[in-house]
């Protein structure tokens, strides 16, 4: 008996967002169905991988993670170039040194670093602050001004600091990461507040704050799934593409950081940790993640191989 | 949730006179008013005062007058198939035909018309014998409409079943029957047909009409209602729908849920 495939007809769509300008620009989003369900709707642009680059040498990364970056840690420009060699689609610069409890770098210092990294790469640039709301509200406007007109993606705008950051992104022509702590209602409300300031909803990216495998991954998945279902049923305030900070979450788990000697029964760390980051990324891509921010080059390689193994995946070069 | 504005109807004195005098101003006024108040569709009815041979011309005039002013599709409301067809010819976008009953004479004309113009259509759960007095009989007619629509090849998402709301001051026992009909309509087919009602009928000749209308609308939403022909001069109507959609988990909650629903278009 022939089986009739029942398809959902979704009235809504995920926004299409452009990151970067001219030859550096890439497009993301635009999905008209649940992730990878090509028979129901289009997925015109594949998820992209951003590699994390810090302005400072991170002091809590395990050797496994620092080894492939030997010689470039502490030099964000060289680090960014190295990540592109490793296959990253774009770079995510994290201004960790701006944190008041570490180096407390000034907004001007941060802006200069961002400018130098931008000039050295031929891909779009994401710049995130140190995660401290008040300091980010001081740093990001300076970064926005220094990179005026370059359509970078700046974050994180939270319920506490979105006004300053939104207004800077609006003035200097950047996209914006709206971040809320694993709560779909807060995510929606923040998007409303940001767009009520006159900011183009097509330039907002949602950071729902994900969890790694074993640390709330299922919960993050369900939130992202609801975000996508809302977008597809026509909720314009949840129709933004989603960014997932996969590396940040993975590389603080004990499964990724414990060495083979510390935990001999868990198997070799290199294999275990990279699988941990990879499984987190693959799962979140299936939940609708669009920008995956990762740390280990091997994870990047495997993740891209996973995407490209599906022959329906659109190559990045075709929509640059 | 489709909200269909009821106001451009020859039953209202100002519209009746506008039609008789071919004066577009009242029609434009109500088109704009209902558009701004949040209508998704505008119901257009020449009303009973127009001679049968004039009805196609009047329907054409209404469609053109309205669509020149506001970017909304229309619900073409007439018992005269010639008027419906004239409206469909003039209409831009996806129209809704209002309506066929479950009588085969009607269905055989109007379902093909809906298909030809890719329009949606409202099917009333009544026939030449009148409106059934209970949910079971309404449902039998709903099934007739579903089967006939399917035989003509009409997509289920283009079929809006109307379980026929009656005024609560003369047919009080019918409210519950209508709600029960709605619940069961949803399981008649997969995907299920839509459900629409002419809401204001529930409060004909009653005081506190807005309150009665609103309350019944919310009860209907819980029972599966997804469209209604409504009085958009009731400023609280949209807020009540927005609240109901949150409470029924149809929209994601956020603090600005009222303004978000108003800006949904």
Coordinates of C-alpha atoms in Angstrom, one line a residue:
Chain A
X1 CA 0.0 0.0 0.0
X2 CA 1.5 3.4 -0.9
X3 CA 2.1 5.6 2.1
X4 CA 1.1 9.2 1.8
X5 CA 3.6 11.4 3.5
X6 CA 1.8 13.9 5.6
X7 CA 3.5 17.3 5.6
X8 CA 3.0 20.3 7.8
X9 CA 2.3 23.5 6.0
X10 CA 4.0 26.1 8.1
X11 CA 2.8 29.7 7.7
X12 CA 5.9 31.3 9.2
X13 CA 9.6 31.3 8.6
X14 CA 12.9 31.9 10.4
X15 CA 14.3 35.3 9.5
X16 CA 17.2 35.5 7.0
X17 CA 20.0 37.4 8.5
X18 CA 23.2 38.6 6.8
X19 CA 26.4 38.8 8.8
X20 CA 29.3 40.9 7.6
X21 CA 29.4 43.1 4.5
X22 CA 30.4 42.7 0.8
X23 CA 32.8 39.9 0.1
X24 CA 32.9 38.9 3.8
X25 CA 29.1 38.5 4.1
X26 CA 27.3 35.3 4.8
X27 CA 23.6 34.5 5.2
X28 CA 22.0 32.4 7.8
X29 CA 18.5 31.4 8.8
X30 CA 15.6 31.5 6.4
X31 CA 14.3 28.0 7.3
X32 CA 10.7 27.2 6.5
X33 CA 10.5 23.9 8.4
X34 CA 12.0 22.1 11.3
X35 CA 15.7 21.6 11.0
X36 CA 16.9 19.3 8.2
X37 CA 13.3 18.3 7.2
X38 CA 13.9 19.2 3.6
X39 CA 10.7 17.4 2.5
X40 CA 8.6 19.9 4.4
X41 CA 10.3 23.2 3.7
X42 CA 13.5 24.9 2.7
X43 CA 16.7 25.2 4.7
X44 CA 18.4 27.6 2.3
X45 CA 21.6 28.2 4.4
X46 CA 23.5 25.6 6.4
X47 CA 24.4 26.1 10.1
X48 CA 27.8 27.9 10.4
X49 CA 30.7 27.3 12.8
X50 CA 32.3 30.1 14.6
X51 CA 35.6 29.5 16.4
X52 CA 36.2 31.2 19.7
X53 CA 39.2 33.5 19.9
X54 CA 40.0 35.3 23.2
X55 CA 41.8 38.6 23.6
X56 CA 43.8 37.0 26.5
X57 CA 45.4 33.6 27.0
X58 CA 42.7 31.6 28.8
X59 CA 44.0 30.2 32.1
X60 CA 41.4 27.5 32.6
X61 CA 41.5 25.7 29.3
X62 CA 42.8 22.1 29.5
X63 CA 46.0 21.1 27.6
X64 CA 43.9 19.2 25.1
X65 CA 42.3 22.5 24.0
X66 CA 45.4 24.7 24.1
X67 CA 47.7 22.2 22.2
X68 CA 46.3 22.9 18.7
X69 CA 46.6 26.7 19.5
X70 CA 50.3 26.6 20.7
X71 CA 52.0 29.8 19.7
X72 CA 48.9 31.9 19.0
X73 CA 47.2 32.1 22.4
X74 CA 47.5 35.6 23.7
X75 CA 47.7 36.9 20.1
X76 CA 44.1 37.3 19.0
X77 CA 45.0 38.1 15.4
X78 CA 47.2 35.1 14.9
X79 CA 44.7 32.9 16.8
X80 CA 41.9 34.0 14.5
X81 CA 43.9 33.3 11.4
X82 CA 44.8 29.8 12.8
X83 CA 41.1 29.1 13.3
X84 CA 40.3 29.9 9.7
X85 CA 43.0 27.5 8.7
X86 CA 41.2 24.9 10.8
X87 CA 38.1 25.5 8.8
X88 CA 36.0 27.9 10.8
X89 CA 33.3 29.8 8.8
X90 CA 33.7 32.9 11.0
X91 CA 35.4 34.1 14.2
X92 CA 33.9 34.8 17.5
X93 CA 36.1 37.2 19.5
X94 CA 35.6 37.1 23.2
X95 CA 36.8 40.1 25.2
X96 CA 37.4 38.1 28.3
X97 CA 40.1 40.5 29.4
X98 CA 37.6 43.3 29.8
X99 CA 36.2 41.6 32.9
X100 CA 36.5 43.8 36.0
X101 CA 37.9 40.9 38.0
X102 CA 40.6 40.0 35.4
X103 CA 42.5 42.6 33.4
X104 CA 39.6 45.1 33.4
X105 CA 40.6 46.3 29.9
X106 CA 39.2 49.7 28.8
X107 CA 36.6 49.9 26.1
X108 CA 39.2 51.6 23.9
X109 CA 41.7 48.8 24.3
X110 CA 38.9 46.3 23.5
X111 CA 37.8 48.2 20.4
X112 CA 41.4 48.3 19.1
X113 CA 41.7 44.5 19.4
X114 CA 38.4 44.0 17.7
X115 CA 39.5 46.2 14.8
X116 CA 42.8 44.4 14.4
X117 CA 41.1 41.0 14.3
X118 CA 38.5 42.2 11.9
X119 CA 41.2 43.5 9.5
X120 CA 43.1 40.2 9.6
X121 CA 40.2 37.9 8.6
X122 CA 38.1 37.5 5.4
X123 CA 35.0 36.3 7.3
X124 CA 32.3 38.0 9.3
X125 CA 33.2 38.7 12.9
X126 CA 31.2 38.1 16.1
X127 CA 32.4 40.1 19.2
X128 CA 31.1 39.2 22.6
X129 CA 32.1 41.0 25.8
X130 CA 33.1 39.5 29.1
X131 CA 29.6 38.6 30.2
X132 CA 29.4 41.2 32.9
X133 CA 26.3 43.3 32.0
X134 CA 27.6 46.7 33.1
X135 CA 31.1 46.3 31.6
X136 CA 29.7 44.9 28.3
X137 CA 27.4 47.9 28.0
X138 CA 30.5 50.1 28.2
X139 CA 32.8 48.0 25.9
X140 CA 30.4 47.0 23.1
X141 CA 29.5 50.6 22.1
X142 CA 33.2 51.3 21.7
X143 CA 33.6 48.1 19.6
X144 CA 30.5 49.1 17.6
X145 CA 31.9 52.5 16.8
X146 CA 35.4 51.2 15.9
X147 CA 33.8 48.7 13.4
X148 CA 31.1 51.1 12.2
X149 CA 29.3 49.8 9.1
X150 CA 31.0 46.3 9.1
X151 CA 27.8 44.5 10.2
X152 CA 29.5 42.5 12.9
X153 CA 27.4 40.5 15.4
X154 CA 27.7 41.9 18.9
X155 CA 26.7 40.4 22.2
X156 CA 25.5 39.9 24.7
X157 CA 22.5 42.2 25.1
X158 CA 20.6 41.1 28.2
X159 CA 17.4 42.4 29.9
X160 CA 19.8 44.5 32.1
X161 CA 21.9 46.2 29.4
X162 CA 20.1 45.9 26.1
X163 CA 19.3 49.7 25.8
X164 CA 22.9 50.9 25.3
X165 CA 24.0 48.0 23.2
X166 CA 20.9 48.1 21.0
X167 CA 21.3 51.8 20.4
X168 CA 25.0 51.3 19.5
X169 CA 24.3 48.5 17.1
X170 CA 21.6 50.6 15.5
X171 CA 23.8 53.7 15.1
X172 CA 26.8 51.8 13.8
X173 CA 25.1 49.1 11.6
X174 CA 25.7 45.8 13.5
X175 CA 23.6 42.8 14.3
X176 CA 22.9 41.9 17.9
X177 CA 22.9 38.8 20.1
X178 CA 19.9 38.9 22.5
X179 CA 20.7 36.7 25.5
X180 CA 18.3 35.3 28.1
X181 CA 18.7 32.5 30.6
X182 CA 17.0 29.4 29.2
X183 CA 13.5 30.9 29.3
X184 CA 11.4 31.3 26.1
X185 CA 9.2 34.0 27.6
X186 CA 12.1 36.1 28.6
X187 CA 13.7 35.6 25.2
X188 CA 10.5 36.8 23.5
X189 CA 10.1 39.7 25.8
X190 CA 13.8 40.8 25.2
X191 CA 13.2 40.7 21.5
X192 CA 10.1 42.8 21.8
X193 CA 12.0 45.4 23.9
X194 CA 14.9 45.5 21.5
X195 CA 12.6 45.9 18.4
X196 CA 10.5 48.5 20.2
X197 CA 13.6 50.6 20.2
X198 CA 13.3 50.6 16.4
X199 CA 15.9 47.9 15.9
X200 CA 15.4 45.7 12.8
X201 CA 14.2 42.3 14.0
X202 CA 16.0 40.8 11.1
X203 CA 19.3 41.7 12.7
X204 CA 18.6 40.0 16.0
X205 CA 20.1 36.6 16.9
X206 CA 18.7 34.7 19.9
X207 CA 21.2 33.2 22.5
X208 CA 18.9 31.0 24.6
X209 CA 21.9 29.9 26.8
X210 CA 22.4 26.3 26.1
X211 CA 23.7 23.4 28.2
X212 CA 26.2 20.7 27.2
X213 CA 25.5 17.0 27.0
X214 CA 24.7 15.9 30.6
X215 CA 24.3 19.5 31.7
X216 CA 20.8 20.5 30.6
X217 CA 21.1 19.7 26.9
X218 CA 17.6 18.2 26.7
X219 CA 16.2 21.4 28.3
X220 CA 18.0 23.6 25.9
X221 CA 16.8 21.4 23.1
X222 CA 13.2 21.7 24.1
X223 CA 13.5 25.5 24.4
X224 CA 15.0 25.8 21.0
X225 CA 12.4 23.4 19.5
X226 CA 9.7 25.7 20.9
X227 CA 11.4 28.7 19.5
X228 CA 11.5 27.2 16.1
X229 CA 7.9 25.9 16.3
X230 CA 6.8 29.4 17.3
X231 CA 8.7 31.0 14.4
X232 CA 7.1 28.5 12.0
X233 CA 3.6 29.2 13.3
X234 CA 4.1 32.9 12.7
X235 CA 5.5 34.4 16.0
X236 CA 7.6 37.2 14.6
X237 CA 9.2 37.8 18.0
X238 CA 10.7 34.4 18.1
X239 CA 11.6 34.1 14.4
X240 CA 15.3 35.0 14.9
X241 CA 18.1 32.5 14.1
X242 CA 19.7 31.0 17.2
X243 CA 23.4 31.1 18.3
X244 CA 24.7 28.3 20.6
X245 CA 27.8 28.7 22.7
X246 CA 28.7 25.0 22.5
X247 CA 32.4 25.3 23.4
X248 CA 31.8 27.5 26.4
X249 CA 29.4 24.9 27.9
X250 CA 31.3 21.8 26.9
X251 CA 34.8 22.8 28.1
X252 CA 33.6 23.4 31.7
X253 CA 32.3 19.8 32.1
X254 CA 34.4 17.3 34.0
X255 CA 33.8 14.9 31.1
X256 CA 35.7 17.2 28.8
X257 CA 38.4 18.5 31.2
X258 CA 39.4 15.4 33.1
X259 CA 42.5 13.7 31.8
X260 CA 42.8 10.1 30.8
X261 CA 45.0 9.6 34.0
X262 CA 42.4 11.2 36.3
X263 CA 39.5 9.2 34.9
X264 CA 41.0 6.0 33.3
X265 CA 37.6 4.3 33.1
X266 CA 36.1 7.1 30.9
X267 CA 38.4 6.4 28.0
X268 CA 41.0 8.6 26.3
X269 CA 40.4 12.3 27.0
X270 CA 41.1 13.4 23.4
X271 CA 38.3 11.2 22.0
X272 CA 35.9 11.7 24.9
X273 CA 36.2 15.5 25.1
X274 CA 35.9 16.1 21.4
X275 CA 32.9 13.7 21.2
X276 CA 31.4 15.7 24.1
X277 CA 31.6 18.9 22.2
X278 CA 30.5 17.3 18.9
X279 CA 27.5 15.6 20.3
X280 CA 26.4 18.8 22.0
X281 CA 26.8 20.7 18.7
X282 CA 25.0 18.0 16.5
X283 CA 22.1 17.8 19.0
X284 CA 21.7 21.6 19.1
X285 CA 21.9 21.8 15.3
X286 CA 19.0 19.3 15.2
X287 CA 17.1 21.6 17.6
X288 CA 17.5 24.6 15.2
X289 CA 20.9 26.1 16.2
X290 CA 22.3 28.3 13.4
X291 CA 25.6 29.7 14.6
X292 CA 27.6 27.1 16.6
X293 CA 30.4 28.7 18.6
X294 CA 33.0 26.0 19.2
X295 CA 36.5 25.6 20.6
X296 CA 38.4 22.5 19.5
X297 CA 39.5 22.4 15.8
X298 CA 38.9 18.7 15.7
X299 CA 35.2 19.3 16.7
X300 CA 34.9 21.8 14.0
X301 CA 36.2 19.4 11.4
X302 CA 33.9 16.6 12.5
X303 CA 30.9 18.9 12.7
X304 CA 31.4 20.3 9.2
X305 CA 31.9 16.7 7.9
X306 CA 28.6 15.8 9.6
X307 CA 26.8 18.6 7.9
X308 CA 28.4 18.1 4.5
X309 CA 27.8 14.3 4.5
X310 CA 24.2 15.2 3.8
X311 CA 24.3 16.0 0.1
X312 CA 21.4 18.4 0.5
X313 CA 23.5 20.7 2.6
X314 CA 24.0 23.9 0.7
X315 CA 27.7 24.8 0.4
X316 CA 28.7 28.0 2.1
X317 CA 30.4 29.4 -1.1
X318 CA 27.2 29.3 -3.0
X319 CA 25.5 32.0 -0.9
X320 CA 28.4 34.1 0.2
Chain B
X1 CA -7.2 32.9 15.0
X2 CA -8.9 34.8 12.1
X3 CA -11.0 37.8 13.1
X4 CA -13.5 38.7 10.4
X5 CA -15.0 42.2 10.7
X6 CA -18.8 42.1 10.5
X7 CA -19.6 45.7 9.9
X8 CA -19.8 46.1 6.1
X9 CA -23.2 44.5 5.9
X10 CA -26.4 45.8 4.4
X11 CA -28.2 44.9 7.6
X12 CA -26.6 48.1 9.1
X13 CA -28.5 51.2 8.1
X14 CA -25.5 53.3 7.1
X15 CA -24.2 50.5 4.8
X16 CA -27.6 49.9 3.4
X17 CA -27.9 53.6 2.5
X18 CA -24.4 53.7 1.1
X19 CA -25.2 50.8 -1.2
X20 CA -28.5 52.3 -2.4
X21 CA -26.8 55.7 -3.0
X22 CA -23.5 54.2 -4.3
X23 CA -21.7 56.3 -1.7
X24 CA -18.3 54.7 -0.9
X25 CA -17.6 56.8 2.2
X26 CA -19.3 54.6 4.9
X27 CA -17.8 51.5 3.3
X28 CA -14.3 53.0 3.3
X29 CA -14.8 54.2 6.9
X30 CA -15.6 50.8 8.2
X31 CA -13.0 49.1 6.1
X32 CA -10.3 51.4 7.7
X33 CA -11.8 51.2 11.1
X34 CA -11.9 47.4 11.2
X35 CA -8.4 47.2 9.6
X36 CA -7.0 49.4 12.3
X37 CA -8.9 47.5 15.0
X38 CA -7.1 44.3 14.0
X39 CA -9.3 42.5 11.5
X40 CA -7.8 39.7 9.4
X41 CA -10.7 39.6 7.0
X42 CA -13.6 41.9 6.2
X43 CA -17.1 40.4 5.7
X44 CA -18.9 42.0 2.8
X45 CA -22.7 41.5 2.6
X46 CA -25.0 43.5 0.3
X47 CA -27.9 42.5 2.6
X48 CA -31.5 41.7 1.9
X49 CA -32.5 45.2 0.6
X50 CA -30.6 44.8 -2.7
X51 CA -32.6 43.3 -5.6
X52 CA -31.4 39.9 -6.6
X53 CA -30.3 41.0 -10.1
X54 CA -28.3 43.9 -8.6
X55 CA -26.4 41.8 -6.1
X56 CA -23.5 40.8 -8.3
X57 CA -22.9 44.4 -9.2
X58 CA -23.1 45.5 -5.6
X59 CA -20.7 42.8 -4.4
X60 CA -18.2 43.8 -7.1
X61 CA -18.5 47.4 -5.9
X62 CA -18.0 46.5 -2.3
X63 CA -14.9 44.3 -3.0
X64 CA -13.3 47.0 -5.2
X65 CA -14.1 49.8 -2.8
X66 CA -12.7 48.0 0.2
X67 CA -9.6 46.5 -1.4
X68 CA -8.7 49.9 -2.9
X69 CA -8.4 51.3 0.7
X70 CA -7.1 48.4 2.9
X71 CA -4.8 45.5 2.3
X72 CA -7.2 42.8 3.6
X73 CA -8.9 39.9 2.0
X74 CA -12.7 39.6 2.1
X75 CA -15.3 37.2 3.2
X76 CA -18.0 37.3 0.5
X77 CA -21.3 37.0 2.2
X78 CA -24.4 36.3 0.1
X79 CA -27.0 33.6 -0.5
X80 CA -26.8 34.4 -4.2
X81 CA -24.0 32.4 -6.0
X82 CA -23.9 34.9 -8.9
X83 CA -23.0 37.6 -6.4
X84 CA -20.3 35.4 -4.8
X85 CA -18.8 34.7 -8.2
X86 CA -18.8 38.4 -9.1
X87 CA -17.1 39.1 -5.8
X88 CA -14.5 36.4 -6.5
X89 CA -13.7 37.8 -9.9
X90 CA -13.0 41.3 -8.5
X91 CA -11.2 40.0 -5.4
X92 CA -7.4 40.1 -4.8
X93 CA -5.9 37.5 -2.5
X94 CA -7.6 34.5 -0.9
X95 CA -11.3 35.1 -0.4
X96 CA -13.6 33.2 1.9
X97 CA -17.1 32.3 0.5
X98 CA -19.8 32.9 3.1
X99 CA -21.5 30.4 2.7
X100 CA -22.9 27.1 1.7
X101 CA -25.3 25.0 3.7
X102 CA -25.2 21.2 3.8
X103 CA -27.9 21.1 1.1
X104 CA -26.6 19.3 -2.0
X105 CA -28.0 22.0 -4.3
X106 CA -25.8 24.6 -2.6
X107 CA -22.7 22.5 -2.2
X108 CA -22.7 21.4 -5.9
X109 CA -22.5 25.1 -7.0
X110 CA -20.3 26.6 -4.3
X111 CA -17.6 24.0 -3.7
X112 CA -16.6 24.0 -7.4
X113 CA -16.6 27.8 -7.2
X114 CA -14.2 27.7 -4.2
X115 CA -11.9 25.4 -6.1
X116 CA -11.9 27.5 -9.3
X117 CA -11.0 30.7 -7.5
X118 CA -8.7 29.0 -4.8
X119 CA -11.0 30.5 -2.2
X120 CA -11.8 29.1 1.3
X121 CA -15.5 28.5 2.0
X122 CA -17.7 28.5 5.1
X123 CA -20.1 25.5 5.4
X124 CA -23.1 26.0 7.7
X125 CA -24.2 22.9 9.6
X126 CA -27.8 23.4 8.5
X127 CA -29.8 22.4 5.5
X128 CA -33.2 23.0 3.9
X129 CA -34.8 21.6 7.1
X130 CA -33.3 24.4 9.1
X131 CA -30.8 24.5 12.1
X132 CA -30.5 21.2 14.0
X133 CA -31.3 21.4 17.7
X134 CA -28.5 19.4 19.1
X135 CA -24.8 18.6 18.6
X136 CA -25.3 15.2 17.1
X137 CA -27.5 16.5 14.2
X138 CA -25.2 19.4 13.6
X139 CA -22.3 17.0 13.4
X140 CA -24.1 14.8 10.9
X141 CA -24.3 17.8 8.6
X142 CA -20.7 18.8 9.3
X143 CA -19.8 15.3 8.1
X144 CA -21.8 15.8 4.9
X145 CA -19.9 19.0 4.3
X146 CA -16.5 17.4 4.9
X147 CA -17.3 14.4 2.7
X148 CA -18.6 16.6 -0.1
X149 CA -15.7 19.1 0.1
X150 CA -13.3 16.1 0.0
X151 CA -15.1 14.7 -3.1
X152 CA -14.7 17.9 -4.9
X153 CA -11.0 18.0 -3.9
X154 CA -11.2 21.0 -1.6
X155 CA -8.2 21.1 0.8
X156 CA -9.4 20.6 4.4
X157 CA -7.6 23.8 5.4
X158 CA -9.9 25.8 3.1
X159 CA -13.1 24.5 4.7
X160 CA -14.5 26.5 7.6
X161 CA -17.4 24.8 9.3
X162 CA -20.0 27.0 11.1
X163 CA -22.0 25.2 13.8
X164 CA -24.6 28.1 13.7
X165 CA -24.8 30.1 16.8
X166 CA -28.3 31.1 18.0
X167 CA -29.3 34.0 20.3
X168 CA -29.0 33.1 23.9
X169 CA -32.3 34.9 24.9
X170 CA -34.4 32.6 22.7
X171 CA -32.3 29.4 22.3
X172 CA -30.4 29.3 25.5
X173 CA -29.9 25.5 25.4
X174 CA -28.1 25.8 22.1
X175 CA -24.8 27.4 23.4
X176 CA -23.6 24.1 24.8
X177 CA -24.6 22.2 21.7
X178 CA -22.6 24.5 19.6
X179 CA -19.5 24.1 21.8
X180 CA -19.9 20.3 21.8
X181 CA -20.2 20.4 18.0
X182 CA -16.9 22.4 17.8
X183 CA -15.0 19.8 19.9
X184 CA -16.2 17.0 17.6
X185 CA -15.6 18.8 14.3
X186 CA -11.9 18.8 15.2
X187 CA -11.8 15.0 15.0
X188 CA -13.8 14.6 11.8
X189 CA -10.8 14.7 9.5
X190 CA -7.0 15.0 9.5
X191 CA -6.0 17.8 9.1
X192 CA -9.2 19.0 10.7
X193 CA -11.4 21.5 9.1
X194 CA -11.5 25.0 10.6
X195 CA -14.3 26.3 12.7
X196 CA -15.9 29.7 12.3
X197 CA -18.9 31.3 14.0
X198 CA -21.0 34.5 13.5
X199 CA -20.3 35.6 17.0
X200 CA -22.7 38.5 17.5
X201 CA -25.7 36.3 16.8
X202 CA -25.3 34.9 20.3
X203 CA -26.3 38.2 21.8
X204 CA -29.1 39.4 19.4
X205 CA -31.5 41.7 21.3
X206 CA -29.7 41.3 24.6
X207 CA -28.2 43.9 26.9
X208 CA -24.4 43.6 27.6
X209 CA -23.8 42.3 24.1
X210 CA -20.0 42.8 24.2
X211 CA -19.7 40.8 27.4
X212 CA -21.9 37.9 26.1
X213 CA -20.0 37.9 22.7
X214 CA -16.6 38.0 24.3
X215 CA -17.4 35.2 26.9
X216 CA -18.7 32.9 24.2
X217 CA -15.7 33.6 22.0
X218 CA -13.4 32.5 24.7
X219 CA -15.4 29.4 25.4
X220 CA -15.3 28.7 21.7
X221 CA -11.5 29.1 21.6
X222 CA -11.1 26.4 24.2
X223 CA -13.4 24.1 22.1
X224 CA -11.3 24.5 18.9
X225 CA -12.8 27.7 17.3
X226 CA -10.2 29.2 14.9
X227 CA -12.2 32.0 13.2
X228 CA -15.1 34.3 14.0
X229 CA -17.1 37.0 12.4
X230 CA -17.0 39.7 15.1
X231 CA -17.8 43.2 16.2
X232 CA -14.4 45.0 16.2
X233 CA -15.9 48.1 17.8
X234 CA -15.6 46.1 21.1
X235 CA -12.2 47.3 22.2
X236 CA -11.7 44.5 24.7
X237 CA -12.3 41.7 22.2
X238 CA -8.7 41.5 21.0
X239 CA -7.3 41.6 24.5
X240 CA -9.6 38.8 25.6
X241 CA -8.4 36.7 22.6
X242 CA -4.8 37.5 23.4
X243 CA -5.3 36.4 27.0
X244 CA -7.1 33.2 25.9
X245 CA -4.3 32.3 23.5
X246 CA -1.8 32.6 26.3
X247 CA -3.9 30.5 28.7
X248 CA -4.5 27.8 26.1
X249 CA -0.7 27.7 25.3
X250 CA -1.3 28.8 21.7
X251 CA 1.1 31.7 22.0
X252 CA 4.3 31.8 24.0
X253 CA 3.9 33.9 27.1
X254 CA 5.8 37.2 27.4
X255 CA 5.0 40.3 29.5
X256 CA 3.9 42.3 26.4
X257 CA 1.4 39.6 25.3
X258 CA -1.4 42.1 24.6
X259 CA 0.6 44.5 22.4
X260 CA 2.2 41.5 20.6
X261 CA -1.1 40.1 19.7
X262 CA -2.4 43.4 18.4
X263 CA 0.7 43.7 16.2
X264 CA 0.5 40.1 14.9
X265 CA -0.3 41.1 11.3

